XYZ file of C-alpha atoms in Angstrom:
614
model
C 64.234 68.057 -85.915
C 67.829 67.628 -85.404
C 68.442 64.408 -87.857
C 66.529 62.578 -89.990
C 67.460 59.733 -91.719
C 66.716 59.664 -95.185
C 66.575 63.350 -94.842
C 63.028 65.224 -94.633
C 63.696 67.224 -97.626
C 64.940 65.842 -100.884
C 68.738 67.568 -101.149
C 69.355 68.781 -97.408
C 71.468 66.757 -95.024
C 70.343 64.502 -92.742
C 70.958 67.512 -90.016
C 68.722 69.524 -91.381
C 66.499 71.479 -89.076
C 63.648 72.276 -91.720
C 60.165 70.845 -92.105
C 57.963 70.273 -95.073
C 54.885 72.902 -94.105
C 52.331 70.130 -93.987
C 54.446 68.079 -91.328
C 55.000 71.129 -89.004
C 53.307 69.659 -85.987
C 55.569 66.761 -86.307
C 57.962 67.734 -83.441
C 55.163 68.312 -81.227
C 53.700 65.123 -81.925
C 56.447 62.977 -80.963
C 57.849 64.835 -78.090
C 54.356 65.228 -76.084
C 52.390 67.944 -74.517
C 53.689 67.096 -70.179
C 56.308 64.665 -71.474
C 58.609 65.848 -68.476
C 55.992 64.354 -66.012
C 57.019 60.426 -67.078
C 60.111 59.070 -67.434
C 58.978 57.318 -70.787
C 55.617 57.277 -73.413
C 54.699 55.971 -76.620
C 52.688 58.106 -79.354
C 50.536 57.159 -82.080
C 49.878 59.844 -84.195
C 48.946 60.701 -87.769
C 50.128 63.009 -90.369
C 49.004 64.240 -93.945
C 50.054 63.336 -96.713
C 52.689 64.688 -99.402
C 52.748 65.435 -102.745
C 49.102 64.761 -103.351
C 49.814 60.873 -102.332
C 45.780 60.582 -100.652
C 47.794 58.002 -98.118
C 47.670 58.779 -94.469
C 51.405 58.417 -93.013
C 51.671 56.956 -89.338
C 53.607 58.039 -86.976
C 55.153 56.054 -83.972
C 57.432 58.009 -81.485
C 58.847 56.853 -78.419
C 59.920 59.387 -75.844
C 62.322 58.766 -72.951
C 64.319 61.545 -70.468
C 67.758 61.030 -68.855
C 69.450 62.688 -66.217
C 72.616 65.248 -68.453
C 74.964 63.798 -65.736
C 74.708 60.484 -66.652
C 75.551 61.127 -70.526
C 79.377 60.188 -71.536
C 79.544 63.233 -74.302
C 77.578 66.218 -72.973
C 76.839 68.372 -76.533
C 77.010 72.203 -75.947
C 73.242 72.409 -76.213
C 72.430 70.241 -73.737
C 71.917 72.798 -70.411
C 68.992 71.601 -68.722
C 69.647 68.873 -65.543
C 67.635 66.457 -67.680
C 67.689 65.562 -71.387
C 64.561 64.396 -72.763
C 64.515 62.743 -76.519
C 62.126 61.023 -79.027
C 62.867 58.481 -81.754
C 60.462 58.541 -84.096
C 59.144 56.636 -86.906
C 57.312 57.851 -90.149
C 55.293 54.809 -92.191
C 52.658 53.777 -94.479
C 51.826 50.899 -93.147
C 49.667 51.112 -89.942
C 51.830 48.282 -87.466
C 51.484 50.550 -84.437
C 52.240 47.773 -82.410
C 54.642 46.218 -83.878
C 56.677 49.222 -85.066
C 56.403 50.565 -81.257
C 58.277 46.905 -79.909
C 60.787 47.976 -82.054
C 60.672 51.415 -81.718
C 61.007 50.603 -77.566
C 63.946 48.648 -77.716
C 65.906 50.822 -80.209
C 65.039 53.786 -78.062
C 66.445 52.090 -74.358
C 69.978 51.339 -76.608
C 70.030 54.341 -78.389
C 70.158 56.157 -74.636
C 71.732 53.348 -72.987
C 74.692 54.962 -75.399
C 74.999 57.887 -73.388
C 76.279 59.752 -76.509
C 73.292 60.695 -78.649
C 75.997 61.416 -81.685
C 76.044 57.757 -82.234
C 72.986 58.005 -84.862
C 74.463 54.409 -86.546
C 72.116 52.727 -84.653
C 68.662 55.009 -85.987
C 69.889 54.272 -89.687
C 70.407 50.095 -88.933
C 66.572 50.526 -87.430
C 65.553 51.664 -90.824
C 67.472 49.621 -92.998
C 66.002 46.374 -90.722
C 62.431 47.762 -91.188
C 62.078 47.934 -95.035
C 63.749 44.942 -95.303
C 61.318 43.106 -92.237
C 57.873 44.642 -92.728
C 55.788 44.409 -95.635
C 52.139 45.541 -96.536
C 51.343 41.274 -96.015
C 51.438 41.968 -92.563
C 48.229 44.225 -92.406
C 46.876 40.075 -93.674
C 47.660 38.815 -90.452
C 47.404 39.546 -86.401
C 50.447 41.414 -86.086
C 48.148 44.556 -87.336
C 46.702 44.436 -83.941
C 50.002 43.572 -81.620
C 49.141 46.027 -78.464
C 45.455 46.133 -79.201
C 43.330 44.350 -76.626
C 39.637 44.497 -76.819
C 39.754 42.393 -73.773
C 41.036 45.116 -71.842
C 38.784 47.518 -73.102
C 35.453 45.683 -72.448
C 36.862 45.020 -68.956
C 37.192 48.535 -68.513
C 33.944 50.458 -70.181
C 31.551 47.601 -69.988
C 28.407 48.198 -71.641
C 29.624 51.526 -72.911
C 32.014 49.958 -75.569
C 28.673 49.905 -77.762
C 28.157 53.017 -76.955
C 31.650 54.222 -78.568
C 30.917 51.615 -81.633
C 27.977 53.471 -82.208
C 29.261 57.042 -81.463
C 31.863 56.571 -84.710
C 29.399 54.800 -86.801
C 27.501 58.058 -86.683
C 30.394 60.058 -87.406
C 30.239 62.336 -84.646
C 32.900 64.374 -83.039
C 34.539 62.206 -80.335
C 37.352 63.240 -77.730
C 39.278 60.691 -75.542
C 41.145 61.836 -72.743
C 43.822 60.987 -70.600
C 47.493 60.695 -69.567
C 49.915 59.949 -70.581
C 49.816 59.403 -74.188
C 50.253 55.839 -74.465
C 47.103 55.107 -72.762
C 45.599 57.592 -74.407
C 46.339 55.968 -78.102
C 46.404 52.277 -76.742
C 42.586 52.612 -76.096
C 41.615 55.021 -78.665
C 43.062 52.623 -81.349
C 41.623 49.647 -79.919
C 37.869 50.439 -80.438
C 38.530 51.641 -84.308
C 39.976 47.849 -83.939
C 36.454 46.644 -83.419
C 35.571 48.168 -87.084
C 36.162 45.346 -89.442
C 39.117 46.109 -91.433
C 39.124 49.562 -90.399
C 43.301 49.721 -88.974
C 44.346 47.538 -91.948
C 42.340 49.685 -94.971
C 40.392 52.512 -93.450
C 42.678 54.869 -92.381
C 44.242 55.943 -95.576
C 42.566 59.205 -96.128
C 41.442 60.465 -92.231
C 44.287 62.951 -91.908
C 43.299 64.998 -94.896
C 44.069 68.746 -92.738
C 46.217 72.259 -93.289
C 48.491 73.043 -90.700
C 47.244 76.254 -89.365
C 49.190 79.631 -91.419
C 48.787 83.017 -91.242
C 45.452 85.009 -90.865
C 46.083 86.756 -94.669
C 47.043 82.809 -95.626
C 43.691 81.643 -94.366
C 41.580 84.446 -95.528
C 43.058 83.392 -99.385
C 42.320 79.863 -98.462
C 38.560 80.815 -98.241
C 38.279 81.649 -101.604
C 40.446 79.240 -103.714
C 39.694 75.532 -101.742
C 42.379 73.404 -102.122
C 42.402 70.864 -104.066
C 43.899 66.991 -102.939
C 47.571 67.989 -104.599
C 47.795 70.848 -101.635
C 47.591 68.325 -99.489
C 51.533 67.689 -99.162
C 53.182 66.056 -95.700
C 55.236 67.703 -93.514
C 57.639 67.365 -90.773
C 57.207 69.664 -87.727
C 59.975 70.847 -86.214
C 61.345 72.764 -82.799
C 60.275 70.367 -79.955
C 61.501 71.262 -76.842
C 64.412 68.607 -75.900
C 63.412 65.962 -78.333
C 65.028 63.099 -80.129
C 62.863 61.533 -82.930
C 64.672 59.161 -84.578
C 63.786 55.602 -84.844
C 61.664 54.558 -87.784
C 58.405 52.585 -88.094
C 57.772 49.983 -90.812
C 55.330 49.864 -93.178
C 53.968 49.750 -96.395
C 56.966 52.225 -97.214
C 59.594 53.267 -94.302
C 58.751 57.077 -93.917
C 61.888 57.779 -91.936
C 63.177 57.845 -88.349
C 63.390 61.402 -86.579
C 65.813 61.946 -83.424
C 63.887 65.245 -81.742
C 66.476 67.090 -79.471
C 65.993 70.311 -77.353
C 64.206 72.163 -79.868
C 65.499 70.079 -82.957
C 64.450 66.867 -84.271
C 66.129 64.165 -85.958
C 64.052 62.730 -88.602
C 65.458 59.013 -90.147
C 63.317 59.557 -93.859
C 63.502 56.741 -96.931
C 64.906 58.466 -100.080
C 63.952 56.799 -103.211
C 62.640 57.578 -106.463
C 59.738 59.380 -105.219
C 60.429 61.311 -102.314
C 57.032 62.700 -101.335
C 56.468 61.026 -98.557
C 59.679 60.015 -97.383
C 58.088 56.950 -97.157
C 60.026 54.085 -99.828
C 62.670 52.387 -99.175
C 65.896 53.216 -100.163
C 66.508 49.404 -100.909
C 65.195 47.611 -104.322
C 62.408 45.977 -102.120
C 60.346 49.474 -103.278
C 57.677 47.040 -104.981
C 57.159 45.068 -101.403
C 56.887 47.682 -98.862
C 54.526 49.927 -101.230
C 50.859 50.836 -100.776
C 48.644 49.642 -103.686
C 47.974 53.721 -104.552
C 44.247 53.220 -105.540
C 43.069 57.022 -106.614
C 39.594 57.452 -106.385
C 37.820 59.363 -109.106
C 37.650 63.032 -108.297
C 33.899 62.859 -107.949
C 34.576 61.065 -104.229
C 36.772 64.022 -103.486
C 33.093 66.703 -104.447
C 30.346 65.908 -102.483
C 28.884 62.251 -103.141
C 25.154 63.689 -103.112
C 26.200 65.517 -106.809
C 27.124 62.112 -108.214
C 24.903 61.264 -111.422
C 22.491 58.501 -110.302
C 23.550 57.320 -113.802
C 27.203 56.584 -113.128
C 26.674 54.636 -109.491
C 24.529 52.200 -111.795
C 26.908 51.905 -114.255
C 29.772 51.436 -111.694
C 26.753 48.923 -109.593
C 26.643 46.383 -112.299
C 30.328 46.117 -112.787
C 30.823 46.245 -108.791
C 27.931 43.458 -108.855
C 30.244 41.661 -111.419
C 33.328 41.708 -109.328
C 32.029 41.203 -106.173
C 29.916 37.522 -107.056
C 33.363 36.598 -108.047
C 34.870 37.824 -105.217
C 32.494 36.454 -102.927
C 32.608 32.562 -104.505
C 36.177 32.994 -103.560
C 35.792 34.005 -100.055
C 34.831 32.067 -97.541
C 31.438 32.866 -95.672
C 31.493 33.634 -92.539
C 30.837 31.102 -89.912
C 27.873 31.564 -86.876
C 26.312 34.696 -88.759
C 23.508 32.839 -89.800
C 23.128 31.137 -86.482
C 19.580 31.571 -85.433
C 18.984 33.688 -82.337
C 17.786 31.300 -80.002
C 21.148 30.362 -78.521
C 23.956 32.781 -78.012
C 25.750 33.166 -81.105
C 29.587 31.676 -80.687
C 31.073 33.485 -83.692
C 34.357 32.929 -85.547
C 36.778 35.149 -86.768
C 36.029 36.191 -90.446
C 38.675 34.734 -92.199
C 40.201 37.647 -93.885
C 43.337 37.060 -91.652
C 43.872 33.642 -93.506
C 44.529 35.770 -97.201
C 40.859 34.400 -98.267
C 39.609 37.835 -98.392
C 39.280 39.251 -101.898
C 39.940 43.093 -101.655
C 39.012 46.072 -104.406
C 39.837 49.423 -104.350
C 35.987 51.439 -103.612
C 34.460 53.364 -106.631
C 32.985 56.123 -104.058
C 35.391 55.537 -100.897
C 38.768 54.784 -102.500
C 39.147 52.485 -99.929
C 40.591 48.717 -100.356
C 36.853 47.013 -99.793
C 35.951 43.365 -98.701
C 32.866 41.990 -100.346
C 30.928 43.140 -97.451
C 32.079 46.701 -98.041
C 34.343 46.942 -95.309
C 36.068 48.805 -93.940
C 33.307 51.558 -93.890
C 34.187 54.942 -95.306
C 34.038 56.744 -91.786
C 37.143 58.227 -91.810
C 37.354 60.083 -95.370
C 36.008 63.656 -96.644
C 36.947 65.594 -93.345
C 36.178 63.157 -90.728
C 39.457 62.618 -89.087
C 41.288 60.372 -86.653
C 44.206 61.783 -84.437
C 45.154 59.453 -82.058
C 47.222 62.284 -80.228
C 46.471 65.530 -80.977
C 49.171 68.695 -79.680
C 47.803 71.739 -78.400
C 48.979 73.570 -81.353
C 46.514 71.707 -83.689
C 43.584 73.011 -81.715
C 42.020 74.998 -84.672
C 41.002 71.937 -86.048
C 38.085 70.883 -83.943
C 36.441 73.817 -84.971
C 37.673 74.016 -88.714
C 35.077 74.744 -91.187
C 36.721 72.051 -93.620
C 37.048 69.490 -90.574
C 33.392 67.534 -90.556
C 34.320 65.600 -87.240
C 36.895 63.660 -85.719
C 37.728 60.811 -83.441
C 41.036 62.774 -81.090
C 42.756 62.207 -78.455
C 44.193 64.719 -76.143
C 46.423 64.807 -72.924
C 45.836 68.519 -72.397
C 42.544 69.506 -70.170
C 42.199 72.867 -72.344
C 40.654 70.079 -75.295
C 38.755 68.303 -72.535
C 37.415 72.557 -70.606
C 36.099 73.006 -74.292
C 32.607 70.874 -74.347
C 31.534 72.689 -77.354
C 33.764 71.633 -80.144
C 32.971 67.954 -79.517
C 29.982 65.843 -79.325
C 31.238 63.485 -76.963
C 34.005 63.465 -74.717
C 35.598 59.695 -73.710
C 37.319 60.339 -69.738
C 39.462 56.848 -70.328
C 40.512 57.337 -66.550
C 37.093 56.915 -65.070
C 35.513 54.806 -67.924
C 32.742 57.987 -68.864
C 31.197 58.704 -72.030
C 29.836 62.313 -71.822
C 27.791 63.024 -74.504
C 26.020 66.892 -74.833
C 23.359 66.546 -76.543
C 20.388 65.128 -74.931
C 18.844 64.025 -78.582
C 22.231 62.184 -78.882
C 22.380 60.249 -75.395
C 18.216 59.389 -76.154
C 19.423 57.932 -80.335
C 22.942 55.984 -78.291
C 20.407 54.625 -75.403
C 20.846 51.396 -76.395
C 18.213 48.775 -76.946
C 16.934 45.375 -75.033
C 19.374 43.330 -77.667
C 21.982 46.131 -77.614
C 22.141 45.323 -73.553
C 21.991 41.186 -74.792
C 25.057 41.952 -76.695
C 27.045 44.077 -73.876
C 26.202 41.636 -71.477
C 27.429 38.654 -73.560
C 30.353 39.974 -74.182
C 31.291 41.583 -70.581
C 30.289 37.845 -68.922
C 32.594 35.874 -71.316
C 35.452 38.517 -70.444
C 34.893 38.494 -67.123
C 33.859 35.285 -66.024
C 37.142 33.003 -65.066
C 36.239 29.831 -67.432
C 38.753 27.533 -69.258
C 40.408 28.622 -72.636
C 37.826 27.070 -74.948
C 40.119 27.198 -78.413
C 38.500 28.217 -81.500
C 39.467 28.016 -84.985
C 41.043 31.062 -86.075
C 39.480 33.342 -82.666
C 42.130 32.091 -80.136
C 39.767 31.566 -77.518
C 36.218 32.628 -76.306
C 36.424 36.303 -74.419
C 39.716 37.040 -75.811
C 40.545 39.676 -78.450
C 40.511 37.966 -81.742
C 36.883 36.758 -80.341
C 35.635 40.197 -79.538
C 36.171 41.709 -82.806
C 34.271 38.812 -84.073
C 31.562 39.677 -82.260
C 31.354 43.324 -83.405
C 31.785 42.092 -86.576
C 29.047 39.842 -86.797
C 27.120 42.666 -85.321
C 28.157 45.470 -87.802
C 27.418 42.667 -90.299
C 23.830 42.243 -88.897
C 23.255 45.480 -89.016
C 24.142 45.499 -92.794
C 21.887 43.346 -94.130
C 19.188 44.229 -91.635
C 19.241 47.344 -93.741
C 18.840 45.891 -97.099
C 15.642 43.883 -96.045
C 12.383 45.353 -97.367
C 10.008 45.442 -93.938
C 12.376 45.607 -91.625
C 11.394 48.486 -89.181
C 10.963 45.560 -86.843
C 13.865 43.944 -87.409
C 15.891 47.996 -87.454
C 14.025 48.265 -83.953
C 16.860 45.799 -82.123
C 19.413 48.214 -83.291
C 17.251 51.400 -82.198
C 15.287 52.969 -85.024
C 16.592 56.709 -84.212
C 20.078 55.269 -84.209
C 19.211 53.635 -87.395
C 17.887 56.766 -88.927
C 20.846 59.163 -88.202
C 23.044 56.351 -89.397
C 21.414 56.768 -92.675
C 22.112 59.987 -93.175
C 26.428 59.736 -92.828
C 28.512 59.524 -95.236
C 30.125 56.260 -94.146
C 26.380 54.986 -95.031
C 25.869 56.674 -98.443
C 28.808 55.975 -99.738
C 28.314 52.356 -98.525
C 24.964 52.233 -99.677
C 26.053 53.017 -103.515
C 27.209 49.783 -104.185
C 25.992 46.629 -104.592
C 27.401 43.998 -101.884
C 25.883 40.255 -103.006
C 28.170 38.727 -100.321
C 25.569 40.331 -97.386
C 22.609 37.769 -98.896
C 24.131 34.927 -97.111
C 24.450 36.812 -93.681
C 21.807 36.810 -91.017
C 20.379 40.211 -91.279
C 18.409 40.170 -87.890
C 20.126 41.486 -84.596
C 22.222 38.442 -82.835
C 20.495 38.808 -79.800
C 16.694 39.691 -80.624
C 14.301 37.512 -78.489
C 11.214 38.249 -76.417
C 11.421 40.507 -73.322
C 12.325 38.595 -69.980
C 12.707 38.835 -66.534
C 16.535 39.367 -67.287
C 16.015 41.639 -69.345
C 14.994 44.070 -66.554
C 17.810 43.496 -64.582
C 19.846 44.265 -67.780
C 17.593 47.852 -68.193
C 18.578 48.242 -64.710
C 21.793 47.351 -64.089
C 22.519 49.927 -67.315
C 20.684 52.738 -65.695
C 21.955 52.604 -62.399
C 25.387 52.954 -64.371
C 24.378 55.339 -66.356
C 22.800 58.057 -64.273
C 24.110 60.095 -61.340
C 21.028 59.333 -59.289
C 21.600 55.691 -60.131
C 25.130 55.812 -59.000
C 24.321 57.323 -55.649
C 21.777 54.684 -55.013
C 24.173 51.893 -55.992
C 27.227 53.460 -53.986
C 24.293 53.330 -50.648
C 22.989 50.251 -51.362
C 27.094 48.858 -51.139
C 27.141 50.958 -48.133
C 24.251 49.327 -46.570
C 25.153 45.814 -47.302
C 28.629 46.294 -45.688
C 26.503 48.247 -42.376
C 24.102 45.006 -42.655
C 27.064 42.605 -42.270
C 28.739 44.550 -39.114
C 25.365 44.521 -37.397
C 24.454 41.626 -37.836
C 27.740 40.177 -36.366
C 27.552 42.605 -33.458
C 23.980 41.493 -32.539
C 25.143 37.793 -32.428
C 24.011 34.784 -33.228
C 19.990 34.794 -32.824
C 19.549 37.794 -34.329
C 22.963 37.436 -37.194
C 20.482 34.729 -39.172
C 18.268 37.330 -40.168
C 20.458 39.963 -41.364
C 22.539 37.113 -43.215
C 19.524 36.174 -45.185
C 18.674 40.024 -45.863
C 21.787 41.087 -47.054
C 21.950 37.898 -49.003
C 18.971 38.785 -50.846
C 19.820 42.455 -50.998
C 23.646 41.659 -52.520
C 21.448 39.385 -54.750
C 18.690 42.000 -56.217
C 21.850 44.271 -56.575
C 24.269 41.858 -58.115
C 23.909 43.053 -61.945
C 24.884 46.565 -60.780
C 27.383 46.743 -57.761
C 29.824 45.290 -59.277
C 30.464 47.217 -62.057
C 30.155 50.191 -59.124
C 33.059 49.044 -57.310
C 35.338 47.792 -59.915
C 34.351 50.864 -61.929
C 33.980 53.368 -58.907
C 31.504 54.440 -61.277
C-alpha cells in the first residue's frame, strides 16, 4: 500500500506501507490475480471486519495499466515498460455500483495526470463521498446500479433457479471467469435476486482469519476466537498497484493507491478508527451503520438456544412485527391465484414503507417477512473475488461454505473443495454430487417459472410500465418475481398439510432446506406479515402438453447426450434446407414442410443450443 488516505493505521502517515493483519489480502484484492492481461478491471471484494465491529467492509478497486513512457514524472521505482495501478475504495455501505462509476472516472483522471504524486485528487474523492452517500441509499435503486438480472436470465436461462436454489441451501458455490469484473458483475447479481440480501444481508459473511503461521494456527485450535479477534486489515505488497480511490457508504473506509508492490490506501479517521470506515466530517451520524449486536448466543450454535428464550423473544417479535406489518404495505399479485400468470410488482420496500428490525437470532436488519435470510452469517461466506493467496479458506474447518469467485483455474482444477462450480463463460452449473443435481432437478412449476421469466426477457414486446417494476422483463421486474417466489415458498412452509403444496418446490429440495441455518434461524421467529401471502407455488397447475416440451427442452440442455442430439438435429435441419433447394422445386415442397415441422418439434430447445452453444 503506498498511500492511504485517512491512513490505515491510527498514528502512521498516509505513506505508510503497513497493514492491519486482518486486511493483509487487501493488496491482492484490488490489484488482481492476471491483471497485466487487460488494460483495465473492476473488483468487488470483501473484507473482515475491525475491532470486533460484526460489519462486513466492501471493497471497490479499479485497476488500470499505462505505458512508463507516457508518464510526465517517472518515480525511481517505476522500472518496468508498463505501470499498472489500483484506486481503491474501503466502505460500509454496499453501493458497488455506484461507488465503481465513481471509482471509474476518478481512476481515468487520476492517470490521465501522468504524475501519480498528485494524490489531491484521491483525498477530494473521499471528501465528495461522505458528504454524497448515505446509508438512505441502500432505500432506493441505486443499491443495484450495475446489477442486471436481465442480463443474467438471458444468459443462464433456466439455470438461474438452479443458482437461487444452490445458495438457499447454503452450499459451497464457485463462479468462474475472467476478468474480474465479469466475474463480480454476475456473481453479485443473483445474491440480487435474494430479497434484501445486498442492502442488509451481507453484514456478517466475511467473518475469516487471514492465514498465519503453522505454530499460529496450531494455538488457534485450541483457544477459538472469539468475534473481538475478528479485526480488519489492509493487505499490502501488490505487485505495481495503485489503490486509492474511495467507495461510499454507510461510513467512507478509505481510498488505497496500490503501486509496484505498495499500496495507497485513502482511510476515514474519526473518533473510532477501527474500521477506517467514518467520516472525518461531522456527517459521522449520516454515513453510519445502525451497529445492531446480536446476543452472543447467535454467535454459539443456534441448536443450544433454550427453547424458552426463542418464545420469550417470539411473543415480543410477534408484538413488533403486527405493528410493523399494519405499517407496511402488502405486497401486490402474491395472492393472485394461479390460474393466470402472475404479473407481480415490486415489493415496496424501495418506497421507505418497509419497517426494518434488527434479528434476535440473525442480527440482521429484518423486513416483516424475515428478509433478508440469514444465509450469509456463522461461516458461510461471500467473496465476490477471491486471490490465490486466500485459498486455505475453501477448505477451512471454521469456513461452513461460501459463495466465491475466482479468476485463477487452480480454484476451478480443485472440484473437491466446492459443491458446485458456476463456468460464467459457457453458462454451466457443475454440480458433484449426484444426490445434489437429483434435490436441484427442478420441478414441473420450477420449469413454469424459468420459462416465464426467460419468454418475457426474451421476447421483443413493448415496454409495458409498471408501478414501481419499470417494466415487464426488466430488472426491477425480475427480482419481483424471485421474490414473490421466495415468498411462496415461505408461507408454503408454515401451512399444516402441505406436502402437496412443498411438492411444486421439490420435496427433497424442501427437506435439505430445512435443515440450514438460513432456515432455522428463520424459522425461530414469528413472521404474521406471511398470513396475507399466497403460500402455494405461482405456477402450480395440472400437467400439460407444454409441460413436456418444458421437461424436454430442460433435459436436452441439461445433459451431454441431450446436447449432442440437439447440436444434430440443428445440423440436420440446415442439411434438410440445402437439399431440398438442390433437388428443386417438385421435390423442395416436401423437405420445406419436414424441416418445418422438425424446426417446430425442436423449437423449445435449439435455441437456447445456439445462442448458448450449450
Amino acid at each position: 500500500v503506498e498511500f492511504s488516505y485517512p491512513p490505515l493505521k491510527p498514528g502512521e502517515g498516509h505513506d505508510s506501507h503497513s497493514l492491519p493483519e486482518e486486511w493483509k489480502y487487501l493488496p491482492f484484492l484490488a490489484l488482481p490475480d492476471g491483471a497485466h492481461n487487460y488494460q483495465e478491471d473492476t473488483v468487488f471484494f470483501h473484507l473482515p471486519p475491525r475491532c470486533g465491529d460484526r460489519t462486513t467492509v466492501y471493497g471497490v478497486s479499479c485497476y488500470r495499466q499505462i505505458e512508463a513512457k507516457a508518464l510526465k514524472v517517472r518515480q525511481a521505482d517505476i522500472t518496468r515498460e508498463t505501470v499498472q495501478k489500483s484506486v481503491c475504495v474501503l466502505s460500509q455501505l454496499p453501493l458497488y455500483g455506484l461507488l465503481q462509476a465513481k471509482l471509474q472516472l476518478i481512476t481515468h483522471a487520476y492517470f490521465e495526470e501522468k504524475d501519480f504524486s498528485q494524490i489531491s485528487i484521491l483525498k477530494e474523492l473521499y471528501d465528495h463521498m461522505n458528504s454524497s452517500l448515505g446509508s438512505t441509499l441502500l432505500e432506493g435503486s441505486q443499491v443495484y446500479l450495475g446489477l442486471s438480472p436481465r442480463d443474467l436470465v438471458l444468459h443462464f436461462r433456466h439455470k438461474v433457479l438452479i443458482l437461487f436454489k444452490l445458495i438457499l441451501l447454503e452450499k459451497k458455490v464457485l463462479f468462474y471467469i475472467s476478468p474480474v469484473n465479469r466475474l463480480v458483475g454476475a456473481l453479485m447479481t443473483v445474491l440480487s435476486l435474494f430479497p434484501g440480501m445486498i442492502e442488509h444481508g451481507l453484514t456478517d459473511c466475511s467473518q475469516y482469519r487471514p492465514r498465519k503461521s503453522i505454530s499460529e494456527d496450531a494455538g488457534l485450535q485450541e483457544n477459538t476466537p472469539r468475534l473481538d479477534d475478528y479485526v480488519s486489515v489492509s493487505a499490502a505488497d501488490t505487485s505495481d498497484t495503485n489503490l486509492g480511490m474511495g467507495k461510499g457508504g454507510r461510513k467512507m473506509a478509505g481510498s488505497h493507491s496500490l503501486e509496484g508492490r505498495k499500496a495507497n490506501v485513502p482511510f476515514s479517521q474519526s473518533e473510532k478508527t477501527c474500521n477506517g470506515a467514518q467520516s472525518s466530517n461531522g456527517a459521522v451520524q449520516r454515513l453510519k451503520v445502525p451497529c445492531h449486536a446480536s446476543p452472543v448466543s447467535s454467535e454459539s450454535d443456534w441448536e443450544t438456544l433454550d427453547p424458552s428464550i426463542l418464545e420469550e423473544s417470539n411473543l415480543k417479535r410477534g408484538e413488533r412485527e403486527n405493528t410493523a406489518s399494519e405499517q407496511a404495505e402488502n405486497l401486490p399479485g402474491e395472492d393472485m391465484s394461479s390460474e393466470s400468470p402472475p404479473i407481480t410488482v415490486q415489493p415496496q420496500a424501495n418506497a421507505g414503507h418497509a419497517v426494518l428490525v434488527p434479528g434476535l437470532v440473525s442480527g440482521l436488519e429484518e423486513d416483516q417477512y424475515g428478509m433478508p435470510l440469514a444465509i450469509f452469517t456463522k461461516g458461510y461466506l461471500c467473496l465476490p473475488y477471491m486471490a490465490l493467496q486466500q485459498h486455505h479458506l475453501l477448505s477451512d474447518v471454521t469456513v461452513r461454505g461460501f459463495v466465491a469467485g475466482a479468476t485463477n483455474i487452480l480454484f476451478r482444477q480443485q472440484k473437491h473443495l466446492s459443491d458446485a462450480i458456476v463456468e460464467i463463460e459457457d453458462a454451466h452449473v457443475q454440480i458433484h454430487d449426484p444426490e445434489l443435481r437429483k434435490i436441484l432437478n427442478p420441478t414441473t412449476a420450477d420449469l413454469r417459472f424459468a420459462d416465464y421469466l426467460v419468454k418475457h426477457v426474451t421476447e421483443n414486446r413493448d415496454d409495458v410500465f409498471l408501478d414501481g417494476t419499470g417494466w415487464e422483463g426488466g430488472d426491477e421486474w425480475i427480482r419481483a418475481q424471485f421474490s414473490v417466489y421466495l415468498h411462496a415458498l415461505l408461507a408454503a412452509v408454515l401451512q399444516p398439510d402441505n406436502e402437496k403444496t412443498l411438492s411444486d418446490f421439490g420435496t427433497s429440495f424442501v427437506a435439505a432446506w430445512k435443515n440450514t441455518h438460513n432456515y432455522r434461524v428463520w424459522n425461530s421467529n414469528k413472521h404474521p406479515a406471511l398470513a396475507e401471502v399466497n403460500s402455494s407455488h405461482p405456477f402450480q397447475g395440472q400437467y400439460s402438453v407444454s409441460d413436456v416440451k418444458l421437461r424436454l427442452s430442460h433435459s436436452v440442455q441439461n445433459s451431454e447426450r441431450g446436447k449432442k442430439i440437439g447440436n444434430v438435429m440443428v445440423s440436420t435441419s440446415r442439411n434438410v434446407v440445402q437439399t431440398g433447394k438442390a433437388v428443386g422445386q417438385s421435390v423442395g415442397g416436401a423437405f420445406t414442410s419436414a424441416k418445418s415441422a422438425m424446426s417446430t418439434w425442436f423449437s423449445t430447445f435449439t435455441q437456447s443450443t445456439q445462442s448458448l452453444g450449450d
